[in-house]
Amino acid sequence: PNLEHPAYPAAALLRLESLVPCRESQVSMLLSIFGERQQFSFPSIFIYGHTSSGKTYVMQNLLKTLQLPHVFVNCVEYFTSQLLLEEILVQLQSCSSKPEQASHVRCNTSNDFVRLFKQAVVSQELQDQTVYIVLDRAEQLREMEANILPAFLRLQELTDRNVTVILLSEIVWELFRPSTGCFEPLTLYFPDYSIGHLQKILSQNHPPEYSADFYAAYINILLGVFYNVCRDLKELQHLAVLNFSKYCEPVVSGEANERDTRKLWKNIEPHLKKAMQTVYLREISSSQWERLQDDDGDPGQLKGLSAHTHVELPYYSKFLLIAAYLASYNPVRTDKRFFLKHHGKIRKTNFMKKHEKTSNHLLGPKPFPLDRLLAILYSIVDNRVAPTANIFTQITSLVTLQLLSVVGHNDQLDVPRYKCTVSLDFIRAIAR
Amino acid sequence: FRETNNESGDSKLRLATCQSLWNQIKSETEQIQEDLNKQLFDNLVDFLRRSHLEFQEKTTKWNCQMKSREIPAAALVLGVNVTDHDLTFRSFSEVLRNNVTRYIALLEAKDCPDVKNLMQKLMGQLMNCYIEVDSLEDEDSVQVSQNRIRCSMTSLINWYESVTKTTDSETPSKKRASSSRLWLSPPVVVIFRDMESFTTKVLQDFIVISSQHIHELPLVLIFGIATSPMIIHSLLPYSVSSLLCIELFQSLSCKEHLSSIIEKLLLTNQFPFKLGEKALQVLINIFLYHDFSVQNFIKGFQFCMVEHFYTQPLSVLCCQLVDAKKRVNSLSHDQCENVRKLPSFRRYVEAQVSEKQIALLTEDSVLKEIVQKLLEDMDVYHENYISVLRCLHVFTSSLPKYPLGKQIRELHCACLENQVWETEEYESSLQLARMLNKSDLVTMLQQCVEILVSSSGNEFDKAVEKLKEFLTQFQKLEEAFQERDVSVSSQKELQKKTDLYHLQKTLLELKESRRSKKLTKFEMLRLEVVDYIDSLVRKYLVPADHKTLHEIVYFNTASVLRGHLNAAPRIALHTALNNPYYYLKNQALKCDGGSISNKAPDICIVYKLHLECGRLINLVDWLEAFSTVVMSAEGPNADAASSDQVDDVVHARFIRAVSELELLGFIKPSKQKTDHVARLTWGSC
């Protein structure tokens, strides 16, 4: 038992410990900050760490097992400050023991929020406990009104109630700090899980039909294949479940027993490698993958998403796109040389200046005006092109297809400028 | 229709014919579309059914618990013909509503600049569709509450729960029938019509939000993609796309769609109205060169039809043969005169003997009889034409390099254009056909036999017999071939005893002789076959405009079509300014090319003057020239007074005209020189 705290029952702590493996030090740190129920805690805590390092999971389990009054809100989901504040109030109303129907309140500003929050705390009889407000994906707060983040940081002071705000984010605090300055929260870092941690956590949830050792061996193989490319716990777990039935196949058919790791490894390894190229990249969906496993099909039949790169375009759209590409990647000066029949002599010596040696492809596409696009189009198409409305609508439809993009304002009718956004490979495929 | 100079009854009849024909065609095309999309829709419906099985059964199996729940998503690749998508999506949601779920929201990028709008739109559509289904509820109360409702996922979930609960608790007798089709908790389908246009942030946020609630709300996303599925990866970062379980569905390519439409609309005898070569070519060109839109093709076809019925008084006869015969009998004298005016009919008359010529030109009854006969001929001609065209297509479509085109529509155009057997391409394709190997030839012949047998025309009995005869001959040839093989091998056995050099020599000789001998026999047969096909083509694939009375059913004025469908704003503007008579039809404006008339509107004068200038135009010179032109109208009596000073009125007119030109985008003020404007166009157009 690593977790010890006089304020909380030992059984709950033990359960908590089993729920959050490999995060004992962080949890005990948090517990010591929280103190006892009635004690005032630090006003705001900022927890950061990489994707799936267990921030949300640890906080949820911690607050739930210890039965601390808390509110858990995801800032992506409640995308405006009004929604966010109202959601906090609603959750607060329902978090006490009595299941009273939460009445809807309107709350537009942080001023209202402070007032309503005080009321809610009183009505729920939470004055003598610390209320925790957890804001997940707190980086979204920066995009709301400027006063929201500072207000949350010193909510304890503003409301004069026992409340602690916990911000969870994937980015460091330095990127949050507003220019006007604010209350500095206590920052806490959740480090990435090491490979040992991953092994331990993943093996914990073994299926009931098989022994823990058997599953652990499987996880070991899985990590051996995937650890180099993916350290996301969630993703690894997903992959583990997806491929486990394949791993068990020899055991089920009786070809090998559970201890025959070598044989099992030989069976699963190519399969996992294939999975890395397909499912992991979401080239084919996991349900398709499962079906493939079930009927032992060859994944080669199922073409992934990137296999369908070919785009069929109408004749003139192709030329328009090629013209746009040329206009984007060739400097204006060379137009005369490339597209005019009688372009005169090229002086080779000073044609290539030094800085132009870097390929234009490295610099990315440059914007070009509509006139230039059409001029190039007329010169690359063999027969005469009538400037009909059809041609112009095709330019717009190329823009909606995201093959071209408009530079500058959308409503600038005067001289619209475009950029070509497709790659050289795409153009090559079209030009064929 | 009212403006035609015929009596009203006739034009009414034409209108009715046109409308009924169009309705037929419309239903036919819709049917085709439905059939083509059926496969795709079936797959999608299947996918939707499958996608939330787990939600249905509430399984507690180990692997279902452990797996992170992904949002099922279908990537629907529809091709670049965005205009067609509307219809596809509409029929798709119809199918869904009938088969899977009634909770469908169709989102467009232009409605959803941010997540808030997206959610509002989504909830509005979902809740409205609920009201549509059972209108028991008080509409007003719902309307009011909808404005007040908080647009968040929680309220959406609450709504979903309440909806599914009420459906469950409703009287079983009423719901029993439908619940076998729609199950207890139907998925909520969100269709993103144009995935490319959505901003990444909106999509990402929405997916993240909905992935949090996938346990409570069975959501299915459908992405309509116009370009390639790679766009998903470029729009969504890995952290988001890993929340999705994407399956790919590909719709039929629009080219195939067009081919089937052409096949069903033009290459049948079902519809009396036909497109001539030039008109068809214009429509196909618009399709291939510009938009890939089948809808536009059909619209163009409709336009051709309307135009044909509007301009051609004899189009009354453009209907099914039985009706046409009746209508011929009731033709008025004017109409008969119209028939006589038709160029093809005149050609026909000139080919007749003189007594008959007179009879045809003077007596209406004789004319009617002949017209009936000719119409019948026409019908038979169409029937034969189509069958033989298909046969020829069987041959030409497998030749290397496709001298006559790969698609049957290309062949059709070639045949309509002129006598196909006179073209070089036909010659070369026959030459190639003479080099076909046997197995190909046999399969082609079999296909031809099938086509001819299935066609309703009864002229083909002989042709079928002939082709079958060829087939049996081929078979015999094959048998003979095998027999000889056996005999040759026995010969070889005998010769094995001689020395090696001799053996080689004799074998070579044998081989050569065998090849030349057998090939001649096979070749002869092959030649015969090709010649026979050639004769069929010459007999039946006569271009339509060689047929008498083809004007009645063929629409061939491509210039009108082009003028209406290929809008050319620049050219129209140029003609309007350069030659105002073209649009204004004012006799005073009629002028001969070069000179600048002073009666034209000011802007035309200014425009013409500016055409003569270079890139930068001096305003003073321009004004000078303008006033000269205008003043010449006033006559010689005024010139003395205003020789050196430009009249204020003229000045004002000039300024107005110039600013009008600027508004039209021909010039813009230049910063390089004061008193100058820059031309934005080049050349003289």
PDB file of N, CA, C and O in Angstrom, chain A residues 58-115:
ATOM      1  N   VAL A  58      -7.125   9.113 -14.200  1.00  0.00           N
ATOM      2  CA  VAL A  58      -6.722   9.187 -12.789  1.00  0.00           C
ATOM      3  C   VAL A  58      -7.636  10.127 -12.033  1.00  0.00           C
ATOM      4  O   VAL A  58      -8.129   9.799 -10.949  1.00  0.00           O
ATOM      5  N   MET A  59      -7.915  11.279 -12.622  1.00  0.00           N
ATOM      6  CA  MET A  59      -8.757  12.245 -11.909  1.00  0.00           C
ATOM      7  C   MET A  59     -10.143  11.678 -11.669  1.00  0.00           C
ATOM      8  O   MET A  59     -10.692  11.788 -10.575  1.00  0.00           O
ATOM      9  N   GLN A  60     -10.694  11.060 -12.690  1.00  0.00           N
ATOM     10  CA  GLN A  60     -12.038  10.509 -12.548  1.00  0.00           C
ATOM     11  C   GLN A  60     -12.083   9.474 -11.428  1.00  0.00           C
ATOM     12  O   GLN A  60     -12.960   9.515 -10.559  1.00  0.00           O
ATOM     13  N   ASN A  61     -11.119   8.574 -11.467  1.00  0.00           N
ATOM     14  CA  ASN A  61     -11.150   7.499 -10.473  1.00  0.00           C
ATOM     15  C   ASN A  61     -10.868   8.017  -9.072  1.00  0.00           C
ATOM     16  O   ASN A  61     -11.473   7.552  -8.108  1.00  0.00           O
ATOM     17  N   LEU A  62      -9.967   8.935  -9.007  1.00  0.00           N
ATOM     18  CA  LEU A  62      -9.628   9.503  -7.704  1.00  0.00           C
ATOM     19  C   LEU A  62     -10.849  10.131  -7.054  1.00  0.00           C
ATOM     20  O   LEU A  62     -11.191   9.844  -5.901  1.00  0.00           O
ATOM     21  N   LEU A  63     -11.529  10.973  -7.818  1.00  0.00           N
ATOM     22  CA  LEU A  63     -12.661  11.696  -7.244  1.00  0.00           C
ATOM     23  C   LEU A  63     -13.829  10.771  -6.964  1.00  0.00           C
ATOM     24  O   LEU A  63     -14.565  10.956  -5.999  1.00  0.00           O
ATOM     25  N   LYS A  64     -13.969   9.780  -7.836  1.00  0.00           N
ATOM     26  CA  LYS A  64     -15.118   8.894  -7.673  1.00  0.00           C
ATOM     27  C   LYS A  64     -14.929   7.955  -6.478  1.00  0.00           C
ATOM     28  O   LYS A  64     -15.829   7.797  -5.657  1.00  0.00           O
ATOM     29  N   THR A  65     -13.746   7.335  -6.398  1.00  0.00           N
ATOM     30  CA  THR A  65     -13.566   6.352  -5.316  1.00  0.00           C
ATOM     31  C   THR A  65     -13.564   7.018  -3.955  1.00  0.00           C
ATOM     32  O   THR A  65     -14.039   6.433  -2.977  1.00  0.00           O
ATOM     33  N   LEU A  66     -13.050   8.208  -3.901  1.00  0.00           N
ATOM     34  CA  LEU A  66     -13.020   8.874  -2.594  1.00  0.00           C
ATOM     35  C   LEU A  66     -14.303   9.647  -2.336  1.00  0.00           C
ATOM     36  O   LEU A  66     -14.456  10.270  -1.291  1.00  0.00           O
ATOM     37  N   GLN A  67     -15.210   9.612  -3.287  1.00  0.00           N
ATOM     38  CA  GLN A  67     -16.517  10.253  -3.157  1.00  0.00           C
ATOM     39  C   GLN A  67     -16.393  11.723  -2.789  1.00  0.00           C
ATOM     40  O   GLN A  67     -17.051  12.204  -1.870  1.00  0.00           O
ATOM     41  N   LEU A  68     -15.534  12.382  -3.496  1.00  0.00           N
ATOM     42  CA  LEU A  68     -15.410  13.816  -3.295  1.00  0.00           C
ATOM     43  C   LEU A  68     -16.416  14.512  -4.201  1.00  0.00           C
ATOM     44  O   LEU A  68     -16.652  14.060  -5.331  1.00  0.00           O
ATOM     45  N   PRO A  69     -17.032  15.565  -3.750  1.00  0.00           N
ATOM     46  CA  PRO A  69     -17.964  16.286  -4.627  1.00  0.00           C
ATOM     47  C   PRO A  69     -17.190  16.914  -5.785  1.00  0.00           C
ATOM     48  O   PRO A  69     -16.218  17.644  -5.548  1.00  0.00           O
ATOM     49  N   HIS A  70     -17.603  16.599  -6.985  1.00  0.00           N
ATOM     50  CA  HIS A  70     -16.827  17.114  -8.112  1.00  0.00           C
ATOM     51  C   HIS A  70     -17.704  17.320  -9.341  1.00  0.00           C
ATOM     52  O   HIS A  70     -18.805  16.780  -9.446  1.00  0.00           O
ATOM     53  N   VAL A  71     -17.161  18.097 -10.247  1.00  0.00           N
ATOM     54  CA  VAL A  71     -17.811  18.367 -11.530  1.00  0.00           C
ATOM     55  C   VAL A  71     -16.778  18.071 -12.594  1.00  0.00           C
ATOM     56  O   VAL A  71     -15.626  18.492 -12.473  1.00  0.00           O
ATOM     57  N   PHE A  72     -17.160  17.331 -13.604  1.00  0.00           N
ATOM     58  CA  PHE A  72     -16.199  16.951 -14.638  1.00  0.00           C
ATOM     59  C   PHE A  72     -16.714  17.437 -15.987  1.00  0.00           C
ATOM     60  O   PHE A  72     -17.753  17.007 -16.453  1.00  0.00           O
ATOM     61  N   VAL A  73     -15.983  18.325 -16.599  1.00  0.00           N
ATOM     62  CA  VAL A  73     -16.470  18.916 -17.850  1.00  0.00           C
ATOM     63  C   VAL A  73     -15.387  18.854 -18.920  1.00  0.00           C
ATOM     64  O   VAL A  73     -14.220  19.122 -18.650  1.00  0.00           O
ATOM     65  N   ASN A  74     -15.811  18.513 -20.106  1.00  0.00           N
ATOM     66  CA  ASN A  74     -14.900  18.516 -21.238  1.00  0.00           C
ATOM     67  C   ASN A  74     -15.089  19.816 -22.019  1.00  0.00           C
ATOM     68  O   ASN A  74     -16.171  20.119 -22.489  1.00  0.00           O
ATOM     69  N   CYS A  75     -14.022  20.552 -22.152  1.00  0.00           N
ATOM     70  CA  CYS A  75     -14.162  21.885 -22.768  1.00  0.00           C
ATOM     71  C   CYS A  75     -14.369  21.823 -24.271  1.00  0.00           C
ATOM     72  O   CYS A  75     -14.790  22.802 -24.879  1.00  0.00           O
ATOM     73  N   VAL A  76     -14.063  20.709 -24.905  1.00  0.00           N
ATOM     74  CA  VAL A  76     -14.341  20.619 -26.334  1.00  0.00           C
ATOM     75  C   VAL A  76     -15.830  20.477 -26.548  1.00  0.00           C
ATOM     76  O   VAL A  76     -16.426  21.056 -27.448  1.00  0.00           O
ATOM     77  N   GLU A  77     -16.432  19.720 -25.655  1.00  0.00           N
ATOM     78  CA  GLU A  77     -17.847  19.450 -25.840  1.00  0.00           C
ATOM     79  C   GLU A  77     -18.691  20.690 -25.571  1.00  0.00           C
ATOM     80  O   GLU A  77     -19.638  20.965 -26.304  1.00  0.00           O
ATOM     81  N   TYR A  78     -18.330  21.430 -24.537  1.00  0.00           N
ATOM     82  CA  TYR A  78     -19.085  22.646 -24.238  1.00  0.00           C
ATOM     83  C   TYR A  78     -18.280  23.804 -24.792  1.00  0.00           C
ATOM     84  O   TYR A  78     -17.431  24.363 -24.124  1.00  0.00           O
ATOM     85  N   PHE A  79     -18.568  24.100 -26.048  1.00  0.00           N
ATOM     86  CA  PHE A  79     -17.626  24.902 -26.825  1.00  0.00           C
ATOM     87  C   PHE A  79     -17.778  26.390 -26.606  1.00  0.00           C
ATOM     88  O   PHE A  79     -16.959  27.145 -27.037  1.00  0.00           O
ATOM     89  N   THR A  80     -18.865  26.810 -25.961  1.00  0.00           N
ATOM     90  CA  THR A  80     -18.933  28.235 -25.641  1.00  0.00           C
ATOM     91  C   THR A  80     -18.904  28.383 -24.133  1.00  0.00           C
ATOM     92  O   THR A  80     -19.200  27.443 -23.392  1.00  0.00           O
ATOM     93  N   SER A  81     -18.544  29.570 -23.699  1.00  0.00           N
ATOM     94  CA  SER A  81     -18.420  29.765 -22.260  1.00  0.00           C
ATOM     95  C   SER A  81     -19.775  29.595 -21.585  1.00  0.00           C
ATOM     96  O   SER A  81     -19.875  29.046 -20.493  1.00  0.00           O
ATOM     97  N   GLN A  82     -20.816  30.008 -22.271  1.00  0.00           N
ATOM     98  CA  GLN A  82     -22.139  29.866 -21.675  1.00  0.00           C
ATOM     99  C   GLN A  82     -22.482  28.402 -21.433  1.00  0.00           C
ATOM    100  O   GLN A  82     -22.896  28.012 -20.347  1.00  0.00           O
ATOM    101  N   LEU A  83     -22.267  27.608 -22.453  1.00  0.00           N
ATOM    102  CA  LEU A  83     -22.549  26.183 -22.309  1.00  0.00           C
ATOM    103  C   LEU A  83     -21.722  25.577 -21.191  1.00  0.00           C
ATOM    104  O   LEU A  83     -22.219  24.787 -20.387  1.00  0.00           O
ATOM    105  N   LEU A  84     -20.480  25.985 -21.139  1.00  0.00           N
ATOM    106  CA  LEU A  84     -19.563  25.421 -20.161  1.00  0.00           C
ATOM    107  C   LEU A  84     -20.031  25.744 -18.745  1.00  0.00           C
ATOM    108  O   LEU A  84     -20.154  24.864 -17.886  1.00  0.00           O
ATOM    109  N   LEU A  85     -20.316  27.018 -18.508  1.00  0.00           N
ATOM    110  CA  LEU A  85     -20.702  27.436 -17.171  1.00  0.00           C
ATOM    111  C   LEU A  85     -22.016  26.792 -16.757  1.00  0.00           C
ATOM    112  O   LEU A  85     -22.170  26.311 -15.627  1.00  0.00           O
ATOM    113  N   GLU A  86     -22.947  26.759 -17.685  1.00  0.00           N
ATOM    114  CA  GLU A  86     -24.237  26.157 -17.362  1.00  0.00           C
ATOM    115  C   GLU A  86     -24.086  24.688 -17.036  1.00  0.00           C
ATOM    116  O   GLU A  86     -24.700  24.172 -16.108  1.00  0.00           O
ATOM    117  N   GLU A  87     -23.229  24.026 -17.813  1.00  0.00           N
ATOM    118  CA  GLU A  87     -23.029  22.600 -17.579  1.00  0.00           C
ATOM    119  C   GLU A  87     -22.454  22.362 -16.186  1.00  0.00           C
ATOM    120  O   GLU A  87     -22.853  21.433 -15.484  1.00  0.00           O
ATOM    121  N   ILE A  88     -21.519  23.217 -15.791  1.00  0.00           N
ATOM    122  CA  ILE A  88     -20.934  23.058 -14.459  1.00  0.00           C
ATOM    123  C   ILE A  88     -22.021  23.182 -13.392  1.00  0.00           C
ATOM    124  O   ILE A  88     -22.106  22.375 -12.465  1.00  0.00           O
ATOM    125  N   LEU A  89     -22.887  24.171 -13.571  1.00  0.00           N
ATOM    126  CA  LEU A  89     -23.942  24.376 -12.585  1.00  0.00           C
ATOM    127  C   LEU A  89     -24.902  23.199 -12.549  1.00  0.00           C
ATOM    128  O   LEU A  89     -25.312  22.747 -11.479  1.00  0.00           O
ATOM    129  N   VAL A  90     -25.239  22.709 -13.733  1.00  0.00           N
ATOM    130  CA  VAL A  90     -26.172  21.584 -13.790  1.00  0.00           C
ATOM    131  C   VAL A  90     -25.590  20.379 -13.079  1.00  0.00           C
ATOM    132  O   VAL A  90     -26.255  19.710 -12.274  1.00  0.00           O
ATOM    133  N   GLN A  91     -24.325  20.117 -13.370  1.00  0.00           N
ATOM    134  CA  GLN A  91     -23.695  18.958 -12.738  1.00  0.00           C
ATOM    135  C   GLN A  91     -23.596  19.155 -11.228  1.00  0.00           C
ATOM    136  O   GLN A  91     -23.735  18.210 -10.460  1.00  0.00           O
ATOM    137  N   LEU A  92     -23.353  20.379 -10.846  1.00  0.00           N
ATOM    138  CA  LEU A  92     -23.221  20.657  -9.417  1.00  0.00           C
ATOM    139  C   LEU A  92     -24.533  20.386  -8.697  1.00  0.00           C
ATOM    140  O   LEU A  92     -24.560  19.838  -7.593  1.00  0.00           O
ATOM    141  N   GLN A  93     -25.626  20.762  -9.351  1.00  0.00           N
ATOM    142  CA  GLN A  93     -26.925  20.543  -8.734  1.00  0.00           C
ATOM    143  C   GLN A  93     -27.224  19.068  -8.537  1.00  0.00           C
ATOM    144  O   GLN A  93     -27.880  18.683  -7.587  1.00  0.00           O
ATOM    145  N   SER A  94     -26.742  18.272  -9.467  1.00  0.00           N
ATOM    146  CA  SER A  94     -27.088  16.856  -9.384  1.00  0.00           C
ATOM    147  C   SER A  94     -26.037  16.038  -8.645  1.00  0.00           C
ATOM    148  O   SER A  94     -26.220  14.844  -8.460  1.00  0.00           O
ATOM    149  N   CYS A  95     -24.940  16.667  -8.229  1.00  0.00           N
ATOM    150  CA  CYS A  95     -23.882  15.844  -7.667  1.00  0.00           C
ATOM    151  C   CYS A  95     -24.116  15.528  -6.190  1.00  0.00           C
ATOM    152  O   CYS A  95     -23.454  14.662  -5.636  1.00  0.00           O
ATOM    153  N   SER A  96     -25.021  16.211  -5.549  1.00  0.00           N
ATOM    154  CA  SER A  96     -25.298  15.871  -4.148  1.00  0.00           C
ATOM    155  C   SER A  96     -26.152  14.603  -4.090  1.00  0.00           C
ATOM    156  O   SER A  96     -26.573  14.063  -5.100  1.00  0.00           O
ATOM    157  N   SER A  97     -26.398  14.164  -2.898  1.00  0.00           N
ATOM    158  CA  SER A  97     -27.032  12.855  -2.738  1.00  0.00           C
ATOM    159  C   SER A  97     -28.475  12.845  -3.232  1.00  0.00           C
ATOM    160  O   SER A  97     -28.912  11.889  -3.849  1.00  0.00           O
ATOM    161  N   LYS A  98     -29.214  13.924  -2.978  1.00  0.00           N
ATOM    162  CA  LYS A  98     -30.629  13.857  -3.333  1.00  0.00           C
ATOM    163  C   LYS A  98     -30.836  14.006  -4.842  1.00  0.00           C
ATOM    164  O   LYS A  98     -30.315  14.937  -5.462  1.00  0.00           O
ATOM    165  N   PRO A  99     -31.566  13.107  -5.430  1.00  0.00           N
ATOM    166  CA  PRO A  99     -31.756  13.111  -6.888  1.00  0.00           C
ATOM    167  C   PRO A  99     -32.837  14.095  -7.305  1.00  0.00           C
ATOM    168  O   PRO A  99     -33.818  13.724  -7.936  1.00  0.00           O
ATOM    169  N   GLU A 100     -32.618  15.322  -7.028  1.00  0.00           N
ATOM    170  CA  GLU A 100     -33.632  16.315  -7.357  1.00  0.00           C
ATOM    171  C   GLU A 100     -33.454  16.735  -8.826  1.00  0.00           C
ATOM    172  O   GLU A 100     -32.333  16.797  -9.334  1.00  0.00           O
ATOM    173  N   GLN A 101     -34.528  16.970  -9.481  1.00  0.00           N
ATOM    174  CA  GLN A 101     -34.483  17.330 -10.904  1.00  0.00           C
ATOM    175  C   GLN A 101     -33.732  18.646 -11.080  1.00  0.00           C
ATOM    176  O   GLN A 101     -34.100  19.664 -10.505  1.00  0.00           O
ATOM    177  N   ALA A 102     -32.683  18.568 -11.872  1.00  0.00           N
ATOM    178  CA  ALA A 102     -31.875  19.764 -12.053  1.00  0.00           C
ATOM    179  C   ALA A 102     -32.636  20.774 -12.899  1.00  0.00           C
ATOM    180  O   ALA A 102     -33.012  20.476 -14.029  1.00  0.00           O
ATOM    181  N   SER A 103     -32.849  21.912 -12.346  1.00  0.00           N
ATOM    182  CA  SER A 103     -33.559  22.928 -13.108  1.00  0.00           C
ATOM    183  C   SER A 103     -32.551  23.674 -13.982  1.00  0.00           C
ATOM    184  O   SER A 103     -31.386  23.838 -13.607  1.00  0.00           O
ATOM    185  N   HIS A 104     -33.054  24.098 -15.110  1.00  0.00           N
ATOM    186  CA  HIS A 104     -32.145  24.755 -16.034  1.00  0.00           C
ATOM    187  C   HIS A 104     -31.922  26.207 -15.630  1.00  0.00           C
ATOM    188  O   HIS A 104     -32.860  26.925 -15.305  1.00  0.00           O
ATOM    189  N   VAL A 105     -30.677  26.604 -15.608  1.00  0.00           N
ATOM    190  CA  VAL A 105     -30.372  27.987 -15.267  1.00  0.00           C
ATOM    191  C   VAL A 105     -29.676  28.644 -16.440  1.00  0.00           C
ATOM    192  O   VAL A 105     -28.985  27.982 -17.208  1.00  0.00           O
ATOM    193  N   ARG A 106     -29.895  29.922 -16.554  1.00  0.00           N
ATOM    194  CA  ARG A 106     -29.184  30.659 -17.587  1.00  0.00           C
ATOM    195  C   ARG A 106     -27.988  31.344 -16.962  1.00  0.00           C
ATOM    196  O   ARG A 106     -28.087  31.953 -15.908  1.00  0.00           O
ATOM    197  N   CYS A 107     -26.866  31.201 -17.643  1.00  0.00           N
ATOM    198  CA  CYS A 107     -25.670  31.807 -17.084  1.00  0.00           C
ATOM    199  C   CYS A 107     -24.786  32.243 -18.233  1.00  0.00           C
ATOM    200  O   CYS A 107     -24.265  31.422 -18.972  1.00  0.00           O
ATOM    201  N   ASN A 108     -24.666  33.542 -18.404  1.00  0.00           N
ATOM    202  CA  ASN A 108     -23.918  34.048 -19.551  1.00  0.00           C
ATOM    203  C   ASN A 108     -22.515  34.496 -19.199  1.00  0.00           C
ATOM    204  O   ASN A 108     -21.597  34.335 -19.979  1.00  0.00           O
ATOM    205  N   THR A 109     -22.354  35.090 -18.039  1.00  0.00           N
ATOM    206  CA  THR A 109     -21.060  35.691 -17.716  1.00  0.00           C
ATOM    207  C   THR A 109     -20.474  35.048 -16.478  1.00  0.00           C
ATOM    208  O   THR A 109     -21.167  34.360 -15.722  1.00  0.00           O
ATOM    209  N   SER A 110     -19.207  35.313 -16.266  1.00  0.00           N
ATOM    210  CA  SER A 110     -18.576  34.717 -15.092  1.00  0.00           C
ATOM    211  C   SER A 110     -19.095  35.375 -13.813  1.00  0.00           C
ATOM    212  O   SER A 110     -19.074  34.773 -12.751  1.00  0.00           O
ATOM    213  N   ASN A 111     -19.578  36.574 -13.945  1.00  0.00           N
ATOM    214  CA  ASN A 111     -20.191  37.228 -12.790  1.00  0.00           C
ATOM    215  C   ASN A 111     -21.417  36.454 -12.321  1.00  0.00           C
ATOM    216  O   ASN A 111     -21.554  36.110 -11.139  1.00  0.00           O
ATOM    217  N   ASP A 112     -22.288  36.167 -13.260  1.00  0.00           N
ATOM    218  CA  ASP A 112     -23.459  35.350 -12.947  1.00  0.00           C
ATOM    219  C   ASP A 112     -23.032  34.020 -12.360  1.00  0.00           C
ATOM    220  O   ASP A 112     -23.637  33.509 -11.409  1.00  0.00           O
ATOM    221  N   PHE A 113     -22.012  33.497 -12.960  1.00  0.00           N
ATOM    222  CA  PHE A 113     -21.567  32.168 -12.551  1.00  0.00           C
ATOM    223  C   PHE A 113     -21.171  32.163 -11.082  1.00  0.00           C
ATOM    224  O   PHE A 113     -21.559  31.272 -10.326  1.00  0.00           O
ATOM    225  N   VAL A 114     -20.410  33.176 -10.683  1.00  0.00           N
ATOM    226  CA  VAL A 114     -19.979  33.250  -9.287  1.00  0.00           C
ATOM    227  C   VAL A 114     -21.187  33.289  -8.363  1.00  0.00           C
ATOM    228  O   VAL A 114     -21.274  32.554  -7.372  1.00  0.00           O
ATOM    229  N   ARG A 115     -22.149  34.101  -8.729  1.00  0.00           N
ATOM    230  CA  ARG A 115     -23.347  34.237  -7.892  1.00  0.00           C
ATOM    231  C   ARG A 115     -24.109  32.912  -7.812  1.00  0.00           C
ATOM    232  O   ARG A 115     -24.423  32.424  -6.723  1.00  0.00           O
TER     233      ARG A 115
END
